[in-house]
Short mmCIF file of C-alpha atoms and ligand atoms in Angstrom, two decimals:
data_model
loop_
_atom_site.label_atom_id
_atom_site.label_comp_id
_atom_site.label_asym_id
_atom_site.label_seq_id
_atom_site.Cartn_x
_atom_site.Cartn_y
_atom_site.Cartn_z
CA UNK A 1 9.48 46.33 24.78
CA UNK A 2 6.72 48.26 26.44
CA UNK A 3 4.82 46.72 29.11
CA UNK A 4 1.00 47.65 29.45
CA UNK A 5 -1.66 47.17 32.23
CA UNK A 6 -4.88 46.60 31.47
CA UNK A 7 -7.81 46.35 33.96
CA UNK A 8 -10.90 44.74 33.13
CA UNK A 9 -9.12 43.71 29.76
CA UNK A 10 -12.09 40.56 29.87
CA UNK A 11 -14.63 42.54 28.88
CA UNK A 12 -16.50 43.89 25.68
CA UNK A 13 -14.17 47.07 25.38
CA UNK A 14 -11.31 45.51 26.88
CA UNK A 15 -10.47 42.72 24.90
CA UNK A 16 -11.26 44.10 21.87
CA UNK A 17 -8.13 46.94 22.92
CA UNK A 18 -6.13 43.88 23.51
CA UNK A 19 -6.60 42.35 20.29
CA UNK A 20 -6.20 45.75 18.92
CA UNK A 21 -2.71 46.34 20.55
CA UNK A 22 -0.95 42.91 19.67
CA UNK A 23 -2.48 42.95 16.48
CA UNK A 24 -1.29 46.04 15.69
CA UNK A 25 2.17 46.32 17.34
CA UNK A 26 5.17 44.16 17.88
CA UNK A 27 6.40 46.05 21.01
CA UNK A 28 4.16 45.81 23.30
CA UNK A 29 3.38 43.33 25.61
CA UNK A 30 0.08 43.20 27.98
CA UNK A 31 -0.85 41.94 31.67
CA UNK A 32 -4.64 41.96 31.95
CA UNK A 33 -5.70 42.38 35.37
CA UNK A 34 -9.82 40.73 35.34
CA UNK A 35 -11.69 39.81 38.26
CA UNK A 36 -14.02 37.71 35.84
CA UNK A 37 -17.49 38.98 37.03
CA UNK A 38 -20.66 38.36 34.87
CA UNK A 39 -19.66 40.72 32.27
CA UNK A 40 -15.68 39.29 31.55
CA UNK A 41 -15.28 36.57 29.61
CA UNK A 42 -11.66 34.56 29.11
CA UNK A 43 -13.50 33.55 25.90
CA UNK A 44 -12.96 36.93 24.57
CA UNK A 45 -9.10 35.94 24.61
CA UNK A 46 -8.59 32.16 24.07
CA UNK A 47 -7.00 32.91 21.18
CA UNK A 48 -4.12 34.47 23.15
CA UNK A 49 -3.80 31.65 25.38
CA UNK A 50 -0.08 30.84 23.99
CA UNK A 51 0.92 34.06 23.21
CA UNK A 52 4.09 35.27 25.08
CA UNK A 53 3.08 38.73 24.84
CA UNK A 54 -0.17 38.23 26.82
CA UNK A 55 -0.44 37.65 30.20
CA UNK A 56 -3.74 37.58 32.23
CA UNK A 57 -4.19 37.78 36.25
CA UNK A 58 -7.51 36.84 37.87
CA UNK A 59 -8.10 39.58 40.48
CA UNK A 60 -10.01 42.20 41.70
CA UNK A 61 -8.25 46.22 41.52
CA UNK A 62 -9.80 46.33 45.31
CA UNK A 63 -7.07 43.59 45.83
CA UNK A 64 -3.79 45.70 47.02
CA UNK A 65 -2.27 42.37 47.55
CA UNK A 66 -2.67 41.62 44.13
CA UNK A 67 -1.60 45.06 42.69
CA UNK A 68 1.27 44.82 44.60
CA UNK A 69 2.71 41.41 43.33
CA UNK A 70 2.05 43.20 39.75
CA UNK A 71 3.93 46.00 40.32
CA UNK A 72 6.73 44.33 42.13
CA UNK A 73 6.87 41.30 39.04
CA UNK A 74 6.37 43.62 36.05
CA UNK A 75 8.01 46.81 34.64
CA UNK A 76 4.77 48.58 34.15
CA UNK A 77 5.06 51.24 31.42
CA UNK A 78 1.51 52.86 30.78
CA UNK A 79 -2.54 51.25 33.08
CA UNK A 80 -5.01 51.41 31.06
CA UNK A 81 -8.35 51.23 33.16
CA UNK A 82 -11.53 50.16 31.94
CA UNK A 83 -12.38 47.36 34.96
CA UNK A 84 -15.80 49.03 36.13
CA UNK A 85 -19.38 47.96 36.75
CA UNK A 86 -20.77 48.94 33.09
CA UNK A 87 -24.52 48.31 33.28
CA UNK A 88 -27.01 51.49 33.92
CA UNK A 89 -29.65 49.06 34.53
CA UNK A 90 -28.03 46.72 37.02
CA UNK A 91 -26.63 50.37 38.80
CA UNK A 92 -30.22 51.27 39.69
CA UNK A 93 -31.12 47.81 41.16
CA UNK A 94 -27.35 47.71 42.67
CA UNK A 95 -25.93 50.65 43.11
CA UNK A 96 -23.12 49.68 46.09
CA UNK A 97 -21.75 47.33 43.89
CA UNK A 98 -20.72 50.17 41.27
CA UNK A 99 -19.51 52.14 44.34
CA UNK A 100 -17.19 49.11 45.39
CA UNK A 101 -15.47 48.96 41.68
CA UNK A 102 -16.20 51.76 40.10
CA UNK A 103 -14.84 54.34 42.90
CA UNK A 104 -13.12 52.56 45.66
CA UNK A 105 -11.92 50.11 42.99
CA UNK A 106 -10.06 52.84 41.02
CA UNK A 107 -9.26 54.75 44.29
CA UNK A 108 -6.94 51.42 45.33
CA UNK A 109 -5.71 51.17 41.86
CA UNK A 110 -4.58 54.62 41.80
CA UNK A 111 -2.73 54.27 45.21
CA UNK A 112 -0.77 51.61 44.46
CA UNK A 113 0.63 52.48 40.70
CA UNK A 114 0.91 56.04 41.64
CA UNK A 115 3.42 54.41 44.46
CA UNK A 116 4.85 52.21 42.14
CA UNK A 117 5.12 55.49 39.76
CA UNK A 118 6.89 57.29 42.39
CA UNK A 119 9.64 54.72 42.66
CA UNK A 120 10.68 54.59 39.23
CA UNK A 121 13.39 56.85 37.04
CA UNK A 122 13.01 60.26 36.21
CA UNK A 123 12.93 59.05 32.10
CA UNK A 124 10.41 56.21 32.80
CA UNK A 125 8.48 58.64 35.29
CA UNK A 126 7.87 60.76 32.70
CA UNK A 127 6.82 58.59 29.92
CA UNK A 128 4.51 56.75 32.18
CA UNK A 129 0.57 57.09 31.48
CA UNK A 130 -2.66 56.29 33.29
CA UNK A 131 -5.73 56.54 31.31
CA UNK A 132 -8.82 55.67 32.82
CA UNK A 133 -12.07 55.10 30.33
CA UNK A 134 -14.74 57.24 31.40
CA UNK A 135 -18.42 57.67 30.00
CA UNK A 136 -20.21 60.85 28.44
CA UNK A 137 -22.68 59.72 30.93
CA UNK A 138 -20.54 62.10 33.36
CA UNK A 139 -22.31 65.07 31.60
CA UNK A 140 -25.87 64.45 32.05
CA UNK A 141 -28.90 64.50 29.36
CA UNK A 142 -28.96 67.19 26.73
CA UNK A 143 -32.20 68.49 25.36
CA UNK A 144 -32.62 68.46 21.73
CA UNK A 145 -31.57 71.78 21.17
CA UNK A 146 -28.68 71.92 23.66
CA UNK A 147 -24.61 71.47 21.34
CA UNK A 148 -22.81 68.09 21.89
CA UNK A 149 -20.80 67.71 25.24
CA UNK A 150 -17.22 69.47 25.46
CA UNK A 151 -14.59 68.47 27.64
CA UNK A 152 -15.60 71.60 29.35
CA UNK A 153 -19.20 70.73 30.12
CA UNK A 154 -19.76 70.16 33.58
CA UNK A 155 -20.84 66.96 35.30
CA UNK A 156 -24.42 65.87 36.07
CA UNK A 157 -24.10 62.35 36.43
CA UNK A 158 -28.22 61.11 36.85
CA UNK A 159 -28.09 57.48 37.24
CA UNK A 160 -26.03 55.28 40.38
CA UNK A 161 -23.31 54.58 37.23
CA UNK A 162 -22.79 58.05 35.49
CA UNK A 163 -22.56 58.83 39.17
CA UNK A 164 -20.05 56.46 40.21
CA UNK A 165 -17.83 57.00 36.76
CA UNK A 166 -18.10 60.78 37.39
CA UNK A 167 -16.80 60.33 40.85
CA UNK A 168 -14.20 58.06 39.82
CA UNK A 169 -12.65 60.43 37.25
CA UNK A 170 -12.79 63.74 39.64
CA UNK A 171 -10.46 61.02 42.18
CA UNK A 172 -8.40 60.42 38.51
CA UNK A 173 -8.07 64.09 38.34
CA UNK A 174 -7.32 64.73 41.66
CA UNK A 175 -4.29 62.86 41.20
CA UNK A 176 -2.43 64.91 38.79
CA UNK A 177 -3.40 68.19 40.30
CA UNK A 178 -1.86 66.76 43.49
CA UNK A 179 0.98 64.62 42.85
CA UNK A 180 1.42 65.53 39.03
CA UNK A 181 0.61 61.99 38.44
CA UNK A 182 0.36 61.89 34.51
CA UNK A 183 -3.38 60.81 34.11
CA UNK A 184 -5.49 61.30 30.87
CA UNK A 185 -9.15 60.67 30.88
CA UNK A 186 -11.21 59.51 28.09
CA UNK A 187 -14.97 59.95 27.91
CA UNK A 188 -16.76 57.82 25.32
CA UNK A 189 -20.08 57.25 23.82
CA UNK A 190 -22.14 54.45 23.90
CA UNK A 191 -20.09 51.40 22.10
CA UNK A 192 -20.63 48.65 19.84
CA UNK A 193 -19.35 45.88 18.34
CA UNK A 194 -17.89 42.29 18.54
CA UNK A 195 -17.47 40.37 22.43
CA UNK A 196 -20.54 42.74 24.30
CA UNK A 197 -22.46 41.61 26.65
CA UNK A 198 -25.84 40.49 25.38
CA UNK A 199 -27.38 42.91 28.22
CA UNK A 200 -26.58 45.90 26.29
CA UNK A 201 -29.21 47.19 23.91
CA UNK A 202 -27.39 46.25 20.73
CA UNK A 203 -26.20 42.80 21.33
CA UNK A 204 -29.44 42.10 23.39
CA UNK A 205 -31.61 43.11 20.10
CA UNK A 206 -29.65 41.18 17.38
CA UNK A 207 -30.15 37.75 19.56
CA UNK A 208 -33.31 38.19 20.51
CA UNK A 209 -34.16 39.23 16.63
CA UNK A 210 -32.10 36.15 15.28
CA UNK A 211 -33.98 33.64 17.76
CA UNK A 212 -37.64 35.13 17.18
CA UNK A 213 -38.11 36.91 20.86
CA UNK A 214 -39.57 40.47 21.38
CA UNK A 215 -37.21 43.30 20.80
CA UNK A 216 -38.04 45.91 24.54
CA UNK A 217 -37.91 49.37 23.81
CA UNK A 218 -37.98 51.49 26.89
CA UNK A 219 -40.19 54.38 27.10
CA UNK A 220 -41.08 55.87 23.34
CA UNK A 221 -37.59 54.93 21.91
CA UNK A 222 -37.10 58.38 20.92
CA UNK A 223 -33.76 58.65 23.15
CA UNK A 224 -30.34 59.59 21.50
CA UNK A 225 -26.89 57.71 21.90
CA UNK A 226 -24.09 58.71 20.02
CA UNK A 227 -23.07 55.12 18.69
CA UNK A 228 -19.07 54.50 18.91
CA UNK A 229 -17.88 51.12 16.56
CA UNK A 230 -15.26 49.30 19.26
CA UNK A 231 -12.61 49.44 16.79
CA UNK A 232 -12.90 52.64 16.12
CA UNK A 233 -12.62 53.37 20.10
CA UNK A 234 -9.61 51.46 20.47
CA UNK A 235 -7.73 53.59 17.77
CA UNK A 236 -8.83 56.50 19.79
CA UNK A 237 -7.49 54.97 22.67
CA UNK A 238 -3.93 53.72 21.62
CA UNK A 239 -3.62 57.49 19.95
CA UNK A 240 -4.57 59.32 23.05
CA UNK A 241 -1.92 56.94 25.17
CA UNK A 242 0.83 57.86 22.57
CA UNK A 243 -0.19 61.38 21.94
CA UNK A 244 -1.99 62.69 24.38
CA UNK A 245 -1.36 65.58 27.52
CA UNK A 246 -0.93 64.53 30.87
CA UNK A 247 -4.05 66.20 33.23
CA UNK A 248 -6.31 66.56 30.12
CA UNK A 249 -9.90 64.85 28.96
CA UNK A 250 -10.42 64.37 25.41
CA UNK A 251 -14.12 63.20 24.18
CA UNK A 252 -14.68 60.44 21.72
CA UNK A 253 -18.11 59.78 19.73
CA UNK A 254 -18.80 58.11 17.15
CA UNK A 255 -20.53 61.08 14.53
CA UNK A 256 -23.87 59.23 14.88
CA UNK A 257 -26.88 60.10 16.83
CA UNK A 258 -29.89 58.28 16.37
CA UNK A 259 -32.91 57.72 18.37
CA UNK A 260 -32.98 54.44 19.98
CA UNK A 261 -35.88 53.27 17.73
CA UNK A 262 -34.35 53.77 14.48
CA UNK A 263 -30.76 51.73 15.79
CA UNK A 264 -33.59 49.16 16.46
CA UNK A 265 -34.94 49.25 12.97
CA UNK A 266 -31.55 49.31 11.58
CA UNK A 267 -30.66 46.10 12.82
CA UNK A 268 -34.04 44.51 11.96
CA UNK A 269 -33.35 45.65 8.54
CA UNK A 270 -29.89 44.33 8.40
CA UNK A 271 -30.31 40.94 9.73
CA UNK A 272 -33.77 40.91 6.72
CA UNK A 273 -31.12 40.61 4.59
CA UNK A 274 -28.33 38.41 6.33
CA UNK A 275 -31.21 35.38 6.76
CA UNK A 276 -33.67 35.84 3.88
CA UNK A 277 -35.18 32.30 4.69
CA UNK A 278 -36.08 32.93 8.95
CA UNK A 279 -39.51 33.19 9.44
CA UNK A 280 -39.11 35.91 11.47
CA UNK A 281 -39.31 38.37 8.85
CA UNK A 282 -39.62 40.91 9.06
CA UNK A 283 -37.82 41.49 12.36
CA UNK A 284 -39.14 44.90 13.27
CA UNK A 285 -42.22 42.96 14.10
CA UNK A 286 -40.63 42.10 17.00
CA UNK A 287 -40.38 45.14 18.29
CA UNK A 288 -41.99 46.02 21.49
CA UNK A 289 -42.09 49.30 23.63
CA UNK A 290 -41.94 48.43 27.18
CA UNK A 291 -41.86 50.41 30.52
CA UNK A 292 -39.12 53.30 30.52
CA UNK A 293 -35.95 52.84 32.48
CA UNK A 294 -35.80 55.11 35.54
CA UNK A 295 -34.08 58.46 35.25
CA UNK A 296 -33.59 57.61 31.51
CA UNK A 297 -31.29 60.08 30.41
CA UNK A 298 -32.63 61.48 26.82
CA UNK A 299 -29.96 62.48 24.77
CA UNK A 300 -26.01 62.11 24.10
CA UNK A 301 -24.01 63.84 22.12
CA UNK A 302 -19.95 64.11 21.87
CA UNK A 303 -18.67 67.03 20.41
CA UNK A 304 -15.08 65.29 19.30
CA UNK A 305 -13.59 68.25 17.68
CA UNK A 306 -10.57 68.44 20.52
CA UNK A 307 -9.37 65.17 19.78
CA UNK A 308 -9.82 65.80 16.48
CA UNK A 309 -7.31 69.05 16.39
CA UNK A 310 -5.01 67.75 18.42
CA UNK A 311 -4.28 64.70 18.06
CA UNK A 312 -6.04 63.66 14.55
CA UNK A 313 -8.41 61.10 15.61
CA UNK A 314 -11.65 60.67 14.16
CA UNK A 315 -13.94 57.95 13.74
CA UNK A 316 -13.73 55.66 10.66
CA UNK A 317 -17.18 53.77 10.96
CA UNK A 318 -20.49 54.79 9.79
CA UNK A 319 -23.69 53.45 12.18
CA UNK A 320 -24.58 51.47 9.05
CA UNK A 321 -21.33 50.14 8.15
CA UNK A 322 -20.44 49.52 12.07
CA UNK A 323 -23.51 47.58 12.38
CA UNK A 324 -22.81 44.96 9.20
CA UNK A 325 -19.67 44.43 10.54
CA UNK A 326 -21.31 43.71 14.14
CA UNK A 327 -24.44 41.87 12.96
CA UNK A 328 -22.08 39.73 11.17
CA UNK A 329 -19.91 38.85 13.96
CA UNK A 330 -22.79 37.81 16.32
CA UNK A 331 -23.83 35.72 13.37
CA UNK A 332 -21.13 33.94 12.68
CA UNK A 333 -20.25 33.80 16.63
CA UNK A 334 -23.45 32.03 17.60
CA UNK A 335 -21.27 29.57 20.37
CA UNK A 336 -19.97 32.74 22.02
CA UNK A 337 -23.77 34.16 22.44
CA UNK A 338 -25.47 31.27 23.37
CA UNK A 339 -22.97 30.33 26.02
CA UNK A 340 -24.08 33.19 27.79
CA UNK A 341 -27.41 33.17 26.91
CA UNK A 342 -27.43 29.46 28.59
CA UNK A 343 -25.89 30.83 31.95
CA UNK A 344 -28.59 30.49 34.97
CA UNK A 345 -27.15 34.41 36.06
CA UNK A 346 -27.77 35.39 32.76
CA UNK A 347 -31.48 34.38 32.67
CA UNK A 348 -32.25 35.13 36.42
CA UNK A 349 -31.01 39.06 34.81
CA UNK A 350 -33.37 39.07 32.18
CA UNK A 351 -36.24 38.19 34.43
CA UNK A 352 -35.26 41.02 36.51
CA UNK A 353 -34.93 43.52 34.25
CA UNK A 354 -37.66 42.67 31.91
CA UNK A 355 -40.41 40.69 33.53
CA UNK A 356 -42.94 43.23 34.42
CA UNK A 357 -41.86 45.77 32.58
CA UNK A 358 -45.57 44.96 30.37
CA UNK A 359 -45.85 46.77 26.91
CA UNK A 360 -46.60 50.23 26.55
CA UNK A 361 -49.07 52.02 24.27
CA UNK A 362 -47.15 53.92 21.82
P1 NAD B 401 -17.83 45.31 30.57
O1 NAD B 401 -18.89 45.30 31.61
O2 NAD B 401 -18.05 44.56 29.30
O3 NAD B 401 -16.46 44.74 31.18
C1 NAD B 401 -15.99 45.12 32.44
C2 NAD B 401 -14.81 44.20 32.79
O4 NAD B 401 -14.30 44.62 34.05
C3 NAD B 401 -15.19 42.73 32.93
O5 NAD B 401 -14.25 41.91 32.29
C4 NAD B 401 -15.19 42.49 34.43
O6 NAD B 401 -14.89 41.15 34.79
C5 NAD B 401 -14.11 43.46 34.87
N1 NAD B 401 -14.25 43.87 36.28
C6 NAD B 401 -15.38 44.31 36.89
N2 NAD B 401 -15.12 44.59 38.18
C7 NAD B 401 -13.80 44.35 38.37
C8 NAD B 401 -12.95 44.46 39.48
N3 NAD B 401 -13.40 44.88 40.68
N4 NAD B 401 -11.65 44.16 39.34
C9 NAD B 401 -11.17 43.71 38.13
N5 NAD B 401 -11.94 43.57 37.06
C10 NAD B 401 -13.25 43.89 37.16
O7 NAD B 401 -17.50 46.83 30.30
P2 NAD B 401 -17.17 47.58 28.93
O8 NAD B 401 -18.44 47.86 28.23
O9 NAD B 401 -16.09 46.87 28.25
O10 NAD B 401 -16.64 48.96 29.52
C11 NAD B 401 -15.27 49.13 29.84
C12 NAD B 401 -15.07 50.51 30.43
O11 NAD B 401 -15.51 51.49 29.51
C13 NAD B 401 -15.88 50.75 31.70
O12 NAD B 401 -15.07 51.52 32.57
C14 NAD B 401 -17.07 51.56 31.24
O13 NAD B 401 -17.53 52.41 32.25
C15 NAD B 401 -16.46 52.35 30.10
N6 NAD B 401 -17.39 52.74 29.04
C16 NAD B 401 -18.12 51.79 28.37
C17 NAD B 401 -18.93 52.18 27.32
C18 NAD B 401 -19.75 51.17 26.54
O14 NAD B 401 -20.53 51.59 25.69
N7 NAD B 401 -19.61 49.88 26.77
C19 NAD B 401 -19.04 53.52 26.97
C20 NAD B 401 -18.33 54.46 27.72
C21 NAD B 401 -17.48 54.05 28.73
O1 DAU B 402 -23.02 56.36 26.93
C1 DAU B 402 -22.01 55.49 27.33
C2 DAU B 402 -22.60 54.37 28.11
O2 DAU B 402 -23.27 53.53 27.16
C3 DAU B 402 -21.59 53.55 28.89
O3 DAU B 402 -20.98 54.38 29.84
C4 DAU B 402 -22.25 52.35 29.56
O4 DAU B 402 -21.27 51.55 30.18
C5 DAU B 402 -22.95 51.54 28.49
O5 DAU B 402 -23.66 50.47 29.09
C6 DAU B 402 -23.92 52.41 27.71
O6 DAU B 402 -25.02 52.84 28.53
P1 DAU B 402 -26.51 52.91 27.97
O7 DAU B 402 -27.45 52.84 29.10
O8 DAU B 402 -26.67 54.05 27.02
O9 DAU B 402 -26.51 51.55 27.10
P2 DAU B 402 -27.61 50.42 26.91
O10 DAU B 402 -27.14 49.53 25.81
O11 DAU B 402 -28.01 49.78 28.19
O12 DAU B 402 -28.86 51.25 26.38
C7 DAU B 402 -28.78 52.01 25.20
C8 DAU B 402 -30.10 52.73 25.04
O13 DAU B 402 -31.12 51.76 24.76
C9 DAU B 402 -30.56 53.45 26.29
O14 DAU B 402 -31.26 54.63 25.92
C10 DAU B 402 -31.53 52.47 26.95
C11 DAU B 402 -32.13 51.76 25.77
N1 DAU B 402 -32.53 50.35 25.99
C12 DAU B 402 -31.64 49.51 26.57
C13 DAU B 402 -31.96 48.20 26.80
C14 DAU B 402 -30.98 47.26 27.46
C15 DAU B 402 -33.78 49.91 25.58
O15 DAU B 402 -34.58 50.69 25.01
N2 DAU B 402 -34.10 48.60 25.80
C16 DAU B 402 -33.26 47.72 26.41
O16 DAU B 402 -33.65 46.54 26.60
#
């Protein structure tokens, strides 16, 4: 029996790797360490409430109190970290708050297991892993022109998250240079798929399409993310904790890079077909360009050929295939959105974010 911690494990990216890992293993049991913010949801996981090899702990990764008890109670084998402020928008209107999590948060969480780490025998020392989830927001904005980030490409973090996710894996690195600490560090493209947060431009289109509300479109929509299907992600993940090399970085994309307007159009397309009889059809009339983000970074783009070579990962999911599969779910989830969409936090974000934002001519 393997023992895993995950941080954050409550949220989109999270739970979906947790559902991934006991569906697909018999060997490996999980303690998911969540401080429940906005953005995790025990929802994701009532499904695991009575099963013995999940175990979750309400806390916060600043809690060393907390971290301790863990450490002390459980035979950790391998951390995964994803527990982080996620939110680009909410970074520029918050930005101390991703400082708190994003770096001091990991900066506790790496004192304590890298304690616990140095307490334990030289066989489990060895096979131990921490792999933190990072962003290809680390890298900055390509131009059109410019090839798809490398592990080698260096950092320009632009907005108060790519900022505090870039500083949070140089403290991730640090670690292994200095205390040989066996880290790995992922960076991933934009995700999407089931349990996301309906803040995220994905989720946030297909229920605002389904219930007939305008469809914002920041600046001329012509901005590239390189669209990762969760499931395909938490492959990646579970094959760069079993195969991967202690100190390195591997990228992971998803193969698809198109502007923001067409993934827009996609889904309006998609959900034409799933409810021929709304009378919201078509949905792309919905769509509305509204006043840019700040710093909006233009393009991503993950060159994934390393993890590719070495450790024969690649993604399985087309954009269009991806997107069935997620339209689908949010469909046939309607309790799980609207729950959210109900919350008073929720709503009080959305008039934050969007209310005088106005349209823009395009
Ligand atoms: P999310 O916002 O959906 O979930 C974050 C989770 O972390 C939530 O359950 C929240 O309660 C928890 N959390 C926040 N602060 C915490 C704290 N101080 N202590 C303990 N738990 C805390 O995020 P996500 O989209 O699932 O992203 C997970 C990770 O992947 C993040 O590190 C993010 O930077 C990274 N990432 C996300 C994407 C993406 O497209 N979603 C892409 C690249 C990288
Ligand atoms: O690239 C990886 C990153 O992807 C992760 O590190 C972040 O945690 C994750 O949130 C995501 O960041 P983005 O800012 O790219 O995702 P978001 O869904 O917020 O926006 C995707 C694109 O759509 C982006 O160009 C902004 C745009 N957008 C977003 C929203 C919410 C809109 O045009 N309208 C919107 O209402």
């Amino acid at each position: 029996m393997k023992n895993i911690l995950v941080t954050g494990g409550a949220g989109f990216i999270g739970s979906n790797f947790i559902h991934f890992i006991l569906s697909n293993t018999t060997d490996i049991h999980i303690t998911n360490l969540d401080a429940l913010t906005y953005a995790g949801n025990p929802e994701n996981l009532s499904d695991l409430k009575f099963d013995s090899r999940y175990k979750f702990i309400h806390g916060n990764i600043n809690n060393s109190q907390i971290l301790d008890g863990i450490f002390q109670e459980t035979p950790i084998d391998n951390i995964i970290h994803f527990a982080a402020e996620s939110h680009v928008d909410r970074s520029i209107t918050d930005p101390l708050l991703f400082i708190q999590t994003n770096i001091l948060g990991t900066a506790n969480l790496l004192l304590h297991a890298k304690r616990y780490w140095t307490g334990l025998d030289s066989q489990s020392k060895s096979s131990f892993r921490f792999l933190h989830i990072s962003t290809d927001e680390v890298f900055g904005s390509l131009k059109i022109e410019e090839p798809a980030f490398t592990e080698n490409t260096p950092y320009a973090p632009n907005s108060p998250y790519a900022a505090s996710k870039a500083s949070s894996d140089h403290l991730v690195r640090s670690y292994f240079h200095t205390y040989d600490f066996p880290v790995i560090i992922t960076n991933c493209s934009n995700n999407y798929g089931s349990y996301q947060y309906p803040e995220k431009l994905i989720p946030l289109v297909i229920s605002n399409a389904v219930n007939g509300e305008s469809l914002p479109i920041y600046g001329d929509g012509k901005q590239i993310r390189d669209w990762l299907y969760v499931q395909d992600h938490c492959e990646a993940l579970y094959t760069v904790l079993q195969l991967g090399t202690p100190g390195e970085s591997y990228n992971i994309g998803g193969n698809n890079q198109p502007t923001n307007l067409e993934v827009v159009q996609m889904i309006c397309k998609i959900l034409d077909e799933f409810l021929p009889g709304t009378k919201f059809i078509p949905h792309a009339n919905l769509i509305e360009f509204v006043k840019d983000r700040p710093g909006h970074d233009r393009r991503y783009a993950m060159d994934i050929t390393k993890i590719r070579q070495e450790l024969g990962w690649q993604p399985k999911e087309t954009l269009e295939s991806g997107l069935h599969k997620t339209i689908r779910w949010y469909l046939d989830n309607k309790d799980w959105i609207n729950t959210t969409l109900g919350k008073e936090a929720h709503k009080n974000w959305l008039t934050q974010n969007y209310e005088g934002r106005g349209e823009e001519d395009k």
